[in-house]
Amino acid sequence: MVGHFAMMIILLLMIALIAACYKIYKMKTLFNSYRLGIDISEIKRAKEIIENSEKRYKNILSVMPEGVILYGADHKKIALNENAYKMFNLDSETFYEKLNILEPNFPFVDTKGNPLALEDYPVAITLKTGESITGRVIGIISTGKTRWISLNTKLLEPCDSTEVPQVLVTMTDITKQKETEIKLRESNALLRTIIDSIPIGIIVINTDRKIVAVNRPCLELFRINEPRQNLIGQPAAKYYHPSYKYSEEEREKVKVILTNNMPVVDEVEMSNDRLIQRSYFPFYMDEELKGHLWVFEDITERKAMETGIIRAKEDAVKANKAKSAFLANMSHELRTPLNAILGFSQLLELQETLTEKQRTFVKEILKGGRHLLNLINEVLDLSRIESGKLKLSFENINIASVIDECINLVRPTADIKGITLTKERNECENDFVYADQMRLRQILLNLLDNGIKYNRENGEIIISCESKDDLLTIHVRDTGIGIPPEAQTEIFEPFYRLENPFVEGTGIGLPLVKQLTILMGGKLGVESQLGVGSDFWVSIPLVQTHETNHPVSLEKNEMLLPKNKEYNILYIEDRLWNQQVVAEILDNIKGMKLLTASSGSEGIRAAENQKTDLILLDLQLPDMNGVEVFERLKSNPQSTDIPVIALSANAMQEDIDRTLAKGFKDYITKPFDVLTFIKVIIKYLR
Ligand code: ADP
C-alpha cells in the first residue's frame, strides 16, 4: 500500500519535475522570443497550463493519507501536503521554522525506542548513498508521545547545476498498528509468564512431532538443562521419552495417542518414581490438525493423599461396621436376659394371688425392663439410621387414631404426676398421613414422654394438630421448665442433655425423633420459653385421599382356635428360662401343648418322631446354628411341611430379612410382647 502510494507520488513528482524543467525551458525560449519581439500570449498560455497542473498535484497530495516532504541536500525542505507537518505534530509555520530532520536534537527513535544516530536517518542515508529506502519504521517523539511512521525515500537528481539533490520522503502514520502490535507483544509476554509460573508442564509439538513451544515447568519435570530456545524445532521424543519409566512401552503408547488424535488423560511413572498425570489434546485450526498439546502434572503428593483418604475412609467404614456389630451383639446380649425379666414379670402381673406390695415390685421390674428395652432399641435404631439401614414401611394412617393411642399409652405416667393430657379439637380428625405407623407412634410417644418428664407437678400437655398445604403438623405443648434459646438446636444432637438432676435420660430420644421425621419426609422443631413451657411440633406429608390400610389389631376372637383341637408346638431353645416363659404363655391358651428340645439335633429328632404343628426355633443353639437346623428340617420329608418361626434376640433388620428369605414363616425378636407372640403363633396354626 505504502509502496503503491509512493510510486504514485514519485510518478507525479516526475511529471512535476519534467513540467518544471519544461517551464524553465519555455521561460528561456519566451525570454528569447521576447527579446526577439515575439508575441507574449503564448507565454501567458504556458503559465496557465503550469498553474493548472500545479493545482491538480496539490489537490491530489492534500487528499493522500501520507505526509510528503522534499528534503534538499542544502537542508531546505518543502512540505508537499498538510499531513507532512502533522506527522511531526507541528503546524506549517513551526515546521519551516524549526524542523531540521538532519539535526541530532530532533528525537527520532528506532523500533526498540533507542535514539537514532544521525547517520542512520533515512534521508541522510539516501542523500549519501543515493539508495531508496522502503518501509523503514521509526518513531517520532513529540510532546512525550511516540508517533510511529513507516517511511520511504527516493533521491531526486537536480535538473541543472543550479539545483541541489533532493530526497522525496513519504511517511505513513502506523502508530495505531504499532500500538496494537505492542499490546499483542505485551499480552504474549504476560501469557508466557503465566504459563511459565503454573506448576504444570506444557509442550506443543507440530504435526512433524517437533517442538513448537515449551514452558519452564516442563523442562524441570523432564530434567532438561538446555536453554528453552534450543528445544524449538527439535524432535520432542528426544527430550521426554528418556524420563519415562518404561520407555519402549511409553513410546508405543504415545505413538497410538498421536495417531488417534483424541484427547487422552492417563498416568505415567517417571524414572525418578514421580507420578505424572499426562493429558493430550490435539490442536486444530479451521478443522485442520496443526499440532499436539501435552500437559504434565506431578500428582505424586496428591495421589499419596488420595490413597491416605481412601484408606482412612475404609478404616472408618470398618470401624463403623465394628460399631454396628458391637451394638448388635450388645443388644443381643442385653435382650436375652431381658426376655426372661419381662416375660416372667408379665406373667407374674397376670397372677391374681399377688399381694399389693408384690404387685408394685412386679410393676417396677416391668417398668425398669421396658425402659432398658426401650433404650436398647433407641440406640440400635439410631445406629441403623446412621448407617442407612433402617427400613420404614409406609402406609396411609389416620392420624387421630395414632394420637389417641399414644395419649392412652402415656396417660398412666401423666396421672402419677398429676399432669392433664388435653387433645384440642381440630380439623385434622379425618386426615391421613403417609408414614410408618410404628415409627410415627415412636415419635409421638417420645415427645409426650418428654412433655411429662420435663413438666411441673399438675402441669398440662395439650396435643393439637393442623393441616396446611401438603403437611400435617402435630403440636405437643407443655407447661414445663422450657428450654433456653441457645439449647433449642442442640437438644436434637445425640447425647445432648440440659443439666437436670431430677430427671433421668440419655439424650437419644430427640435425635431419634428428628431422624425418623426426616426419613418420613417431614420436619421437626420447637418453640420454647424458659419457665413457661415448650411446643414441640412435627410435620409430615399429608395424604389427600382418605383411603387407608386399616391397622391390624388383635381382636378377642383372633385368639380363638378351632375347638377340641390339640396343637403340638416344638420349641428348640437351649436356655431353660426362655423355655419356661413360652411354656407359661402357651399354658394360658387352650389346646396348646409345648414340646421342648435343648439342642438342634434333639429338635430335628423330635420333629421327626412326634406330631408337630409348629416349630419355634432359636437361632443360636449350642451344637449348630438355627439356619442349619432349619435346612435339615426342610430336607427331611417328615418335617418339611411344618411351619418354622425364628426366635432371636438379634433385632438387626438385615439379619431378619436374610433369615426370612431362607423360608422361615416369621421372625419374633426377643424380648417379645406376649400378645404379639400369641398372635403370630395362632396365625400359623389355623
Ligand atoms: P432425654 O430426655 O433422654 O434426656 P431427649 O433427647 O429426649 O433425651 O431430650 C434431650 C434434652 O432436651 C433433654 O435432656 C432435655 O434437657 C431437653 N428437653 C426435651 N424435651 C423437653 C421438654 N419438653 N421440655 C424441656 N426440656 C426438654
XYZ file of C-alpha atoms and ligand atoms in Angstrom:
713
model
C 0.000 0.000 0.000
C 2.742 2.390 1.111
C 4.840 1.350 -1.888
C 1.903 1.842 -4.166
C 1.327 5.401 -2.950
C 4.994 6.132 -3.078
C 5.132 5.018 -6.705
C 2.192 7.218 -7.462
C 3.817 10.212 -5.791
C 7.095 9.541 -7.475
C 5.265 9.431 -10.798
C 3.501 12.685 -10.031
C 6.671 14.347 -8.975
C 8.481 13.135 -12.063
C 5.767 14.777 -14.112
C 6.100 17.903 -11.954
C 9.812 17.845 -12.454
C 9.500 17.457 -16.218
C 6.901 20.229 -16.139
C 9.220 22.440 -14.097
C 12.110 21.764 -16.484
C 9.791 22.402 -19.388
C 8.675 25.615 -17.649
C 12.258 26.804 -17.310
C 12.974 25.873 -20.918
C 9.828 27.668 -22.047
C 10.628 30.711 -19.984
C 14.048 30.821 -21.523
C 12.568 30.456 -25.015
C 9.921 33.025 -24.267
C 12.512 35.342 -22.881
C 14.466 34.932 -26.068
C 11.335 35.453 -28.074
C 10.508 38.496 -26.047
C 13.994 39.769 -26.674
C 13.351 38.894 -30.209
C 9.989 40.706 -30.029
C 7.695 37.706 -30.279
C 4.049 37.779 -29.168
C 3.665 37.173 -25.343
C 0.207 35.491 -25.490
C 1.946 32.131 -25.798
C 3.833 32.834 -22.583
C 0.557 33.507 -20.846
C -0.961 30.235 -22.067
C 2.064 28.285 -20.925
C 1.810 29.895 -17.499
C -1.853 28.891 -17.229
C -1.040 25.271 -18.111
C 1.616 25.181 -15.397
C -0.693 26.727 -12.788
C -3.498 24.254 -13.566
C -1.158 21.326 -13.383
C 0.251 22.522 -10.009
C -3.286 22.902 -8.657
C -4.015 19.326 -9.660
C -0.903 17.986 -7.834
C -1.785 19.945 -4.750
C -5.300 18.548 -4.732
C -4.042 15.021 -5.105
C -1.370 15.477 -2.429
C -3.824 17.039 0.023
C -6.158 14.016 -0.018
C -3.339 11.496 0.407
C -3.068 9.874 3.897
C 0.714 10.037 3.654
C 2.842 13.007 4.539
C 5.149 14.033 1.656
C 8.294 16.145 2.016
C 11.030 17.179 -0.325
C 14.273 17.488 1.562
C 17.239 19.068 -0.121
C 20.914 18.437 0.445
C 21.022 22.100 1.496
C 18.555 21.211 4.319
C 15.842 23.184 2.616
C 12.590 21.363 2.821
C 9.231 21.617 1.209
C 6.156 20.048 2.779
C 4.135 18.907 -0.181
C 0.949 18.388 1.830
C -0.530 19.169 5.222
C -0.007 15.614 6.504
C 3.705 16.302 6.315
C 3.638 18.629 9.352
C 1.006 16.596 11.107
C 3.388 13.652 11.149
C 5.705 15.796 13.299
C 2.837 17.198 15.304
C 3.757 20.715 14.043
C 1.869 23.461 12.200
C 3.191 24.767 8.908
C 4.955 27.777 10.476
C 6.845 25.838 13.113
C 7.544 23.155 10.566
C 9.501 25.536 8.389
C 10.979 27.381 11.323
C 12.171 24.516 13.466
C 12.283 21.246 11.678
C 15.647 20.130 10.576
C 15.393 16.420 10.404
C 19.088 16.004 9.996
C 19.837 17.660 13.252
C 20.593 15.407 16.184
C 18.259 17.237 18.551
C 15.253 16.053 16.634
C 14.024 12.996 18.537
C 13.860 10.078 16.161
C 13.943 6.599 17.708
C 14.293 3.114 16.308
C 11.724 0.331 16.737
C 13.158 -0.546 20.140
C 12.791 3.046 21.324
C 16.537 3.868 21.154
C 17.556 7.315 19.769
C 18.516 7.106 16.124
C 22.115 8.048 15.208
C 22.378 10.913 12.747
C 23.965 8.792 10.068
C 21.100 6.349 10.334
C 18.487 8.930 9.445
C 16.859 7.599 6.268
C 17.211 10.987 4.496
C 20.899 11.107 5.380
C 21.387 7.570 4.049
C 19.603 8.315 0.778
C 21.496 11.598 0.302
C 24.743 9.828 0.986
C 24.246 6.607 -0.939
C 21.562 7.586 -3.413
C 19.670 4.450 -2.477
C 15.957 4.454 -1.899
C 14.583 3.188 1.411
C 11.244 1.423 1.661
C 9.087 0.742 4.757
C 11.582 1.845 7.374
C 9.816 2.174 10.743
C 10.924 4.970 13.040
C 9.383 6.739 15.998
C 8.987 10.496 16.284
C 8.831 11.669 19.862
C 6.623 14.663 20.222
C 5.060 16.034 23.440
C 6.069 12.902 25.313
C 4.303 10.550 22.935
C 5.807 8.374 20.247
C 4.273 8.572 16.824
C 5.286 5.617 14.696
C 5.746 6.128 10.980
C 6.654 3.947 8.054
C 8.947 5.888 5.759
C 10.105 5.699 2.090
C 12.826 7.812 0.486
C 13.813 8.465 -3.113
C 16.674 10.605 -4.355
C 15.701 13.229 -6.972
C 18.633 14.299 -9.099
C 18.839 18.070 -9.810
C 17.674 19.254 -13.226
C 20.594 21.519 -13.687
C 23.718 22.736 -11.982
C 21.877 25.453 -10.106
C 19.949 22.909 -8.071
C 20.979 20.552 -5.250
C 19.883 16.895 -4.960
C 16.630 16.398 -3.107
C 15.115 13.447 -1.274
C 11.457 12.727 -1.667
C 10.158 11.410 1.675
C 6.740 9.787 2.055
C 5.555 8.898 5.552
C 2.615 6.764 6.725
C 1.362 7.022 10.282
C 1.343 3.480 11.684
C 1.020 4.431 15.374
C -2.259 2.534 15.844
C -0.882 -0.562 14.154
C 2.292 -0.303 16.214
C 0.348 0.154 19.462
C -1.746 -2.923 18.688
C 1.456 -4.791 17.952
C 2.983 -3.639 21.261
C -0.172 -4.646 23.141
C -0.097 -8.027 21.438
C 3.558 -8.445 22.378
C 2.785 -7.451 25.964
C -0.113 -9.854 26.217
C 2.027 -12.606 24.690
C 4.726 -11.889 27.245
C 2.153 -11.956 30.048
C 0.747 -15.206 28.748
C 4.221 -16.692 28.607
C 4.903 -15.573 32.181
C 1.649 -17.113 33.358
C 2.280 -20.351 31.512
C 5.755 -20.454 32.999
C 4.540 -19.788 36.508
C 1.923 -22.561 36.749
C 3.283 -25.793 38.199
C 2.168 -27.751 35.158
C 4.404 -28.725 32.268
C 3.126 -27.785 28.812
C 4.644 -28.679 25.478
C 3.294 -28.061 21.994
C 4.560 -30.069 19.059
C 3.711 -29.751 15.399
C 2.455 -32.483 13.106
C 6.087 -33.480 12.415
C 6.434 -34.151 16.179
C 8.859 -31.232 16.525
C 8.713 -28.860 19.493
C 6.924 -25.582 18.816
C 6.632 -24.268 22.367
C 7.536 -25.482 25.827
C 7.176 -23.916 29.248
C 9.696 -23.788 32.088
C 7.988 -26.306 34.429
C 8.036 -28.809 31.579
C 11.825 -28.523 31.372
C 12.053 -29.041 35.136
C 9.696 -32.016 35.070
C 11.750 -33.782 32.427
C 15.026 -32.557 33.924
C 16.132 -30.836 30.697
C 19.037 -28.483 31.362
C 19.257 -26.897 27.926
C 18.045 -23.360 27.209
C 14.467 -23.391 26.086
C 15.180 -21.986 22.604
C 17.475 -24.963 21.854
C 14.469 -27.234 22.016
C 12.358 -25.363 19.490
C 12.294 -27.301 16.219
C 13.802 -30.419 17.807
C 12.016 -33.821 17.847
C 10.025 -33.935 21.088
C 10.642 -37.627 21.749
C 14.361 -36.961 22.147
C 13.673 -34.944 25.286
C 10.853 -36.522 27.178
C 10.897 -40.203 26.394
C 14.044 -40.963 28.431
C 12.327 -39.678 31.585
C 9.528 -42.241 31.456
C 9.984 -45.434 33.376
C 9.107 -47.940 30.666
C 10.486 -46.110 27.695
C 9.643 -48.598 24.904
C 6.153 -49.196 26.156
C 5.640 -45.482 26.502
C 6.974 -44.797 23.019
C 4.325 -47.154 21.635
C 1.588 -45.616 23.736
C 2.464 -42.082 22.635
C 2.521 -43.204 19.023
C -1.023 -44.559 19.345
C -2.243 -41.371 21.032
C -0.721 -39.188 18.331
C -2.257 -41.335 15.608
C -5.760 -41.314 17.109
C -5.786 -37.572 17.779
C -8.325 -37.921 20.548
C -7.990 -36.214 23.947
C -6.492 -38.638 26.469
C -5.731 -38.402 30.174
C -3.531 -41.060 31.734
C -0.920 -41.523 34.408
C 2.726 -42.267 33.795
C 5.504 -43.158 36.142
C 8.764 -41.305 35.712
C 12.177 -42.869 36.098
C 12.623 -40.858 39.322
C 9.461 -42.532 40.707
C 7.329 -39.411 40.422
C 3.801 -39.977 39.205
C 2.641 -37.723 36.395
C -0.848 -37.108 35.110
C -0.499 -36.708 31.371
C -3.182 -35.067 29.247
C -3.156 -34.948 25.487
C -5.167 -32.559 23.310
C -4.986 -32.336 19.527
C -4.645 -28.762 18.339
C -6.899 -27.832 15.421
C -7.344 -24.659 13.400
C -10.182 -24.432 10.889
C -10.654 -28.181 11.285
C -7.100 -28.835 10.225
C -4.760 -30.569 12.669
C -1.996 -28.100 13.436
C -0.236 -29.864 16.263
C -0.444 -31.588 19.629
C -0.616 -30.205 23.121
C 0.714 -32.223 26.050
C 0.091 -31.227 29.640
C 2.004 -32.856 32.510
C 1.124 -32.529 36.166
C 3.110 -34.048 39.008
C 0.472 -35.790 41.114
C 2.762 -37.797 43.383
C 1.730 -35.975 46.596
C -1.931 -35.703 45.605
C -2.062 -39.411 44.843
C -0.453 -40.246 48.174
C -3.033 -38.058 49.905
C -5.892 -39.665 47.974
C -4.646 -43.108 48.891
C -4.467 -41.953 52.513
C -8.024 -40.637 52.399
C -9.312 -43.827 50.775
C -7.546 -45.886 53.418
C -8.910 -43.659 56.182
C -12.396 -44.000 54.704
C -12.028 -47.773 54.535
C -10.863 -47.768 58.154
C -13.835 -45.605 59.121
C -16.211 -47.965 57.311
C -14.573 -50.896 59.065
C -14.811 -49.115 62.414
C -18.448 -48.289 61.714
C -19.127 -51.903 60.841
C -17.402 -52.945 64.053
C -19.542 -50.447 65.951
C -22.713 -51.814 64.344
C -21.629 -55.369 65.081
C -20.838 -54.382 68.654
C -24.230 -52.740 69.047
C -25.959 -55.741 67.535
C -24.088 -58.083 69.867
C -24.636 -55.915 72.895
C -28.265 -55.608 72.063
C -28.464 -59.375 71.665
C -26.731 -59.945 74.976
C -28.990 -57.464 76.761
C -32.184 -58.631 75.116
C -31.702 -62.277 76.075
C -31.861 -61.775 79.876
C -34.472 -59.069 79.369
C -36.669 -61.660 77.710
C -36.741 -63.590 80.942
C -37.204 -60.471 83.077
C -40.042 -59.053 81.008
C -41.598 -62.409 80.195
C -41.778 -63.602 83.802
C -42.839 -60.259 85.183
C -45.654 -60.046 82.609
C -46.771 -63.500 83.671
C -46.472 -62.557 87.340
C -48.585 -59.498 86.701
C -51.370 -61.770 85.498
C -51.362 -63.716 88.780
C -54.331 -62.819 90.913
C -52.791 -64.127 94.125
C -50.124 -61.380 94.339
C -50.141 -59.038 97.346
C -50.271 -55.266 96.685
C -46.612 -54.969 97.605
C -45.627 -57.802 95.269
C -47.692 -56.210 92.500
C -45.789 -52.929 92.999
C -42.487 -54.792 92.786
C -43.557 -56.549 89.602
C -44.646 -53.225 88.128
C -41.251 -51.736 88.956
C -39.466 -54.705 87.363
C -41.599 -54.318 84.256
C -41.047 -50.555 84.164
C -37.299 -50.915 84.530
C -37.160 -53.734 81.997
C -39.227 -51.816 79.463
C -37.109 -48.722 79.975
C -33.993 -50.786 79.344
C -35.532 -52.390 76.276
C -36.583 -49.001 75.007
C -33.076 -47.677 75.479
C -31.522 -50.616 73.627
C -33.996 -50.188 70.809
C -33.328 -46.459 70.506
C -29.545 -46.902 70.432
C -29.949 -49.595 67.826
C -32.369 -47.501 65.766
C -30.057 -44.523 65.826
C -27.121 -46.586 64.669
C -29.277 -48.138 61.936
C -30.362 -44.711 60.727
C -26.744 -43.554 60.738
C -25.733 -46.471 58.573
C -28.787 -46.005 56.330
C -30.113 -49.424 57.234
C -33.365 -48.501 58.905
C -36.237 -49.536 56.653
C -39.609 -47.893 57.048
C -42.872 -49.397 55.930
C -45.118 -46.643 54.706
C -48.887 -46.759 54.725
C -51.804 -44.367 54.944
C -52.534 -43.735 58.587
C -55.438 -41.970 60.238
C -53.615 -39.508 62.449
C -56.395 -39.142 65.012
C -56.277 -42.811 65.945
C -52.484 -42.730 66.377
C -52.712 -39.644 68.593
C -55.438 -41.265 70.721
C -53.450 -44.459 71.014
C -50.361 -42.583 72.197
C -52.296 -40.439 74.674
C -53.771 -43.590 76.170
C -50.347 -45.178 76.441
C -48.798 -42.290 78.369
C -51.840 -41.392 80.438
C -50.878 -43.643 83.425
C -47.455 -41.937 83.698
C -49.024 -38.489 83.350
C -51.555 -39.308 86.036
C -48.805 -40.121 88.518
C -47.509 -36.532 88.153
C -50.995 -35.067 88.084
C -50.500 -33.865 84.531
C -53.586 -33.400 82.398
C -53.467 -34.522 78.795
C -55.778 -32.498 76.594
C -56.473 -33.129 72.962
C -57.599 -29.945 71.330
C -60.460 -30.272 68.937
C -59.081 -29.778 65.497
C -59.802 -30.100 61.840
C -57.445 -32.972 61.132
C -59.652 -35.542 62.827
C -60.187 -37.270 59.472
C -56.766 -36.610 57.996
C -54.406 -39.289 56.820
C -50.643 -39.194 56.621
C -48.325 -41.391 54.647
C -45.900 -42.717 57.240
C -44.577 -45.717 59.120
C -47.163 -46.324 61.814
C -44.811 -47.822 64.383
C -42.240 -45.057 63.897
C -44.856 -42.313 63.971
C -46.083 -43.709 67.271
C -42.472 -43.765 68.465
C -42.101 -40.063 67.598
C -45.278 -39.009 69.402
C -44.579 -41.161 72.437
C -41.130 -39.635 72.740
C -42.497 -36.094 72.609
C -45.285 -36.927 75.060
C -42.824 -38.671 77.418
C -40.612 -35.587 77.407
C -43.647 -33.365 77.915
C -44.413 -35.344 81.069
C -40.792 -35.720 82.212
C -39.936 -32.049 81.929
C -43.303 -30.732 83.153
C -44.112 -29.346 86.579
C -46.360 -31.179 89.045
C -50.012 -30.843 87.986
C -48.952 -29.298 84.706
C -50.649 -29.698 81.354
C -49.948 -31.157 77.953
C -52.012 -30.040 75.004
C -51.937 -32.055 71.809
C -53.218 -30.315 68.739
C -52.949 -30.803 65.053
C -53.380 -28.684 61.956
C -53.118 -29.336 58.240
C -51.813 -26.800 55.837
C -50.842 -27.245 52.187
C -49.433 -30.761 51.923
C -48.321 -31.064 55.533
C -49.943 -32.142 58.719
C -48.419 -30.677 61.871
C -48.863 -32.131 65.329
C -48.043 -29.916 68.330
C -47.203 -31.254 71.776
C -47.299 -28.242 74.109
C -46.332 -28.495 77.741
C -46.282 -26.177 80.734
C -42.855 -27.392 81.815
C -39.436 -25.968 82.556
C -38.820 -24.752 78.984
C -35.559 -24.742 77.035
C -33.142 -21.781 76.811
C -32.865 -20.364 73.237
C -29.178 -21.324 72.871
C -30.001 -25.006 73.519
C -33.012 -25.251 71.220
C -30.929 -26.619 68.337
C -28.515 -28.699 70.353
C -31.204 -30.799 72.052
C -31.608 -32.593 68.715
C -27.954 -33.700 68.764
C -27.213 -37.190 70.143
C -26.494 -37.354 73.868
C -27.105 -33.665 74.490
C -28.917 -33.061 77.778
C -29.582 -29.956 79.795
C -28.364 -30.063 83.354
C -31.227 -31.539 85.349
C -30.525 -33.660 88.416
C -34.176 -34.598 88.865
C -34.914 -36.151 85.507
C -33.176 -39.232 84.148
C -32.479 -39.572 80.484
C -29.964 -40.427 77.805
C -30.225 -37.679 75.209
C -31.121 -40.138 72.448
C -34.864 -39.555 72.229
C -34.991 -36.264 70.340
C -32.177 -37.103 67.872
C -34.036 -40.295 67.044
C -37.317 -38.405 66.659
C -35.570 -35.967 64.348
C -34.040 -38.684 62.155
C -37.287 -40.631 61.963
C -39.191 -37.480 60.981
C -36.676 -36.711 58.245
C -36.899 -40.303 56.977
C -40.649 -39.845 56.682
C -40.121 -36.693 54.628
C -41.125 -34.420 57.499
C -39.778 -31.646 59.706
C -39.411 -31.130 63.412
C -38.975 -28.060 65.594
C -39.506 -26.456 68.944
C -40.611 -23.129 70.339
C -39.936 -22.729 73.985
C -39.799 -20.200 76.789
C -37.840 -20.830 79.982
C -40.131 -21.433 82.929
C -43.241 -21.278 80.755
C -43.165 -24.371 78.591
C -42.283 -25.870 75.222
C -44.121 -26.520 71.999
C -42.582 -29.396 70.039
C -44.053 -29.777 66.578
C -43.648 -32.391 63.892
C -44.859 -32.047 60.294
C -45.376 -34.983 57.954
C -46.728 -35.267 54.409
C -50.469 -35.375 54.238
C -52.387 -37.908 52.135
C -55.035 -36.241 50.036
C -57.251 -39.328 49.854
C -58.942 -40.812 52.886
C -58.310 -44.372 51.873
C -56.415 -46.263 54.482
C -54.887 -49.591 55.224
C -56.587 -50.408 58.455
C -54.022 -51.294 61.042
C -54.296 -54.804 62.270
C -55.277 -55.058 65.874
C -55.610 -58.162 67.917
C -59.260 -58.786 68.476
C -60.513 -61.202 71.103
C -61.848 -63.648 68.518
C -58.491 -63.802 66.769
C -57.169 -65.680 69.730
C -59.703 -68.409 69.291
C -58.624 -71.582 67.616
C -60.933 -74.334 66.388
C -62.448 -76.029 69.431
C -61.368 -79.506 70.561
C -58.221 -79.395 68.505
C -54.810 -80.044 70.010
C -51.663 -78.384 68.732
C -48.138 -79.530 69.389
C -45.637 -76.720 69.381
C -41.982 -77.641 69.404
C -39.663 -75.007 70.899
C -35.985 -75.629 70.141
C -34.125 -73.490 72.677
C -31.179 -74.181 74.966
C -31.968 -71.621 77.676
C -34.259 -73.001 80.264
C -35.846 -69.731 81.386
C -36.809 -68.869 77.805
C -38.461 -72.292 77.519
C -40.303 -71.568 80.750
C -41.566 -68.162 79.586
C -43.019 -69.706 76.416
C -44.429 -72.645 78.394
C -46.226 -70.260 80.733
C -47.613 -68.185 77.873
C -48.940 -71.204 75.981
C -50.362 -72.599 79.164
C -52.913 -69.780 79.019
C -54.224 -70.908 75.635
C -56.492 -73.890 75.395
C -55.397 -76.709 73.134
C -51.710 -75.828 73.040
C -49.053 -78.308 74.040
C -45.411 -77.302 74.259
C -42.647 -79.750 73.374
C -39.115 -78.580 74.067
C -35.673 -79.520 72.745
C -32.426 -78.052 74.106
C -30.229 -78.542 71.029
C -30.501 -78.545 67.257
C -30.048 -82.272 66.846
C -32.546 -83.003 69.607
C -35.061 -80.700 67.899
C -34.601 -82.365 64.488
C -35.181 -85.779 66.086
C -38.256 -84.544 67.982
C -39.838 -83.102 64.810
C -39.227 -86.375 63.015
C -40.713 -88.611 65.691
C -43.646 -86.643 67.069
C -46.630 -84.953 65.528
C -45.583 -81.302 65.352
C -47.798 -78.416 64.145
C -45.367 -75.536 64.555
C -41.704 -75.140 65.374
C -40.297 -72.185 67.324
C -36.596 -72.167 66.590
C -33.945 -70.233 68.491
C -31.209 -69.179 66.060
C -28.285 -69.682 68.434
C -28.019 -73.246 69.624
C -25.068 -74.952 71.283
C -24.482 -77.636 68.618
C -25.423 -75.841 65.380
C -26.926 -72.566 64.300
C -30.655 -72.148 63.717
C -30.418 -71.792 59.947
C -28.633 -75.156 59.697
C -31.333 -76.759 61.858
C -33.961 -75.158 59.609
C -32.326 -76.556 56.463
C -32.117 -80.053 57.977
C -35.792 -79.854 58.997
C -36.779 -78.808 55.489
C -34.731 -81.532 53.820
C -36.434 -84.187 55.911
C -39.809 -85.346 54.427
C -41.139 -85.936 57.961
C -40.676 -82.294 58.958
C -40.554 -80.425 55.665
C -44.133 -79.100 55.864
C -44.004 -77.874 59.459
C -44.048 -74.055 59.635
C -40.963 -72.721 61.411
C -40.817 -69.393 63.259
C -37.442 -67.937 64.178
C -36.985 -66.611 67.703
C -33.952 -64.477 68.301
C -32.614 -61.602 70.342
C -30.955 -60.353 67.186
C -33.059 -57.403 66.017
C -30.880 -56.200 63.130
C -33.170 -55.715 60.157
C -30.748 -57.139 57.610
C -30.392 -60.342 59.678
C -34.172 -60.596 59.981
C -34.571 -60.149 56.217
C -31.853 -62.704 55.492
C -33.473 -65.256 57.799
C -36.959 -64.745 56.370
C -35.543 -65.151 52.874
C -34.455 -68.696 53.817
C -38.106 -69.709 54.207
C -38.912 -69.096 57.871
C -42.600 -68.234 58.267
C -41.926 -65.388 60.681
C -39.295 -63.834 62.908
C -40.001 -62.885 66.516
C -37.446 -60.750 68.327
C -36.787 -61.310 71.988
C -37.921 -59.939 74.367
C -41.324 -60.283 72.817
C -44.646 -58.770 73.547
C -46.860 -61.577 74.817
C -49.904 -60.616 72.761
C -47.908 -60.237 69.539
C -46.247 -63.562 70.218
C -49.597 -65.336 70.653
C -50.997 -63.621 67.570
C -48.110 -64.829 65.380
C -48.380 -68.407 66.666
C -52.119 -68.557 66.097
C -51.685 -67.200 62.584
C -49.697 -70.281 61.552
C -51.827 -72.822 63.380
C -55.142 -72.102 61.751
P -33.585 -37.327 77.369
O -34.940 -36.877 77.682
O -33.418 -38.798 77.465
O -32.525 -36.568 78.079
P -34.038 -36.296 74.712
O -33.204 -36.450 73.502
O -35.452 -36.723 74.620
O -33.269 -37.055 75.838
O -34.000 -34.787 75.117
C -32.786 -34.069 75.133
C -32.840 -32.919 76.116
O -33.764 -31.942 75.651
C -33.352 -33.302 77.460
O -32.283 -33.770 78.273
C -33.925 -32.011 77.979
O -32.914 -31.244 78.553
C -34.419 -31.320 76.740
N -35.884 -31.496 76.550
C -36.508 -32.399 75.755
N -37.846 -32.239 75.793
C -38.082 -31.230 76.641
C -39.283 -30.578 77.104
N -40.499 -30.943 76.695
N -39.143 -29.552 77.976
C -37.919 -29.162 78.401
N -36.760 -29.730 78.009
C -36.831 -30.751 77.126
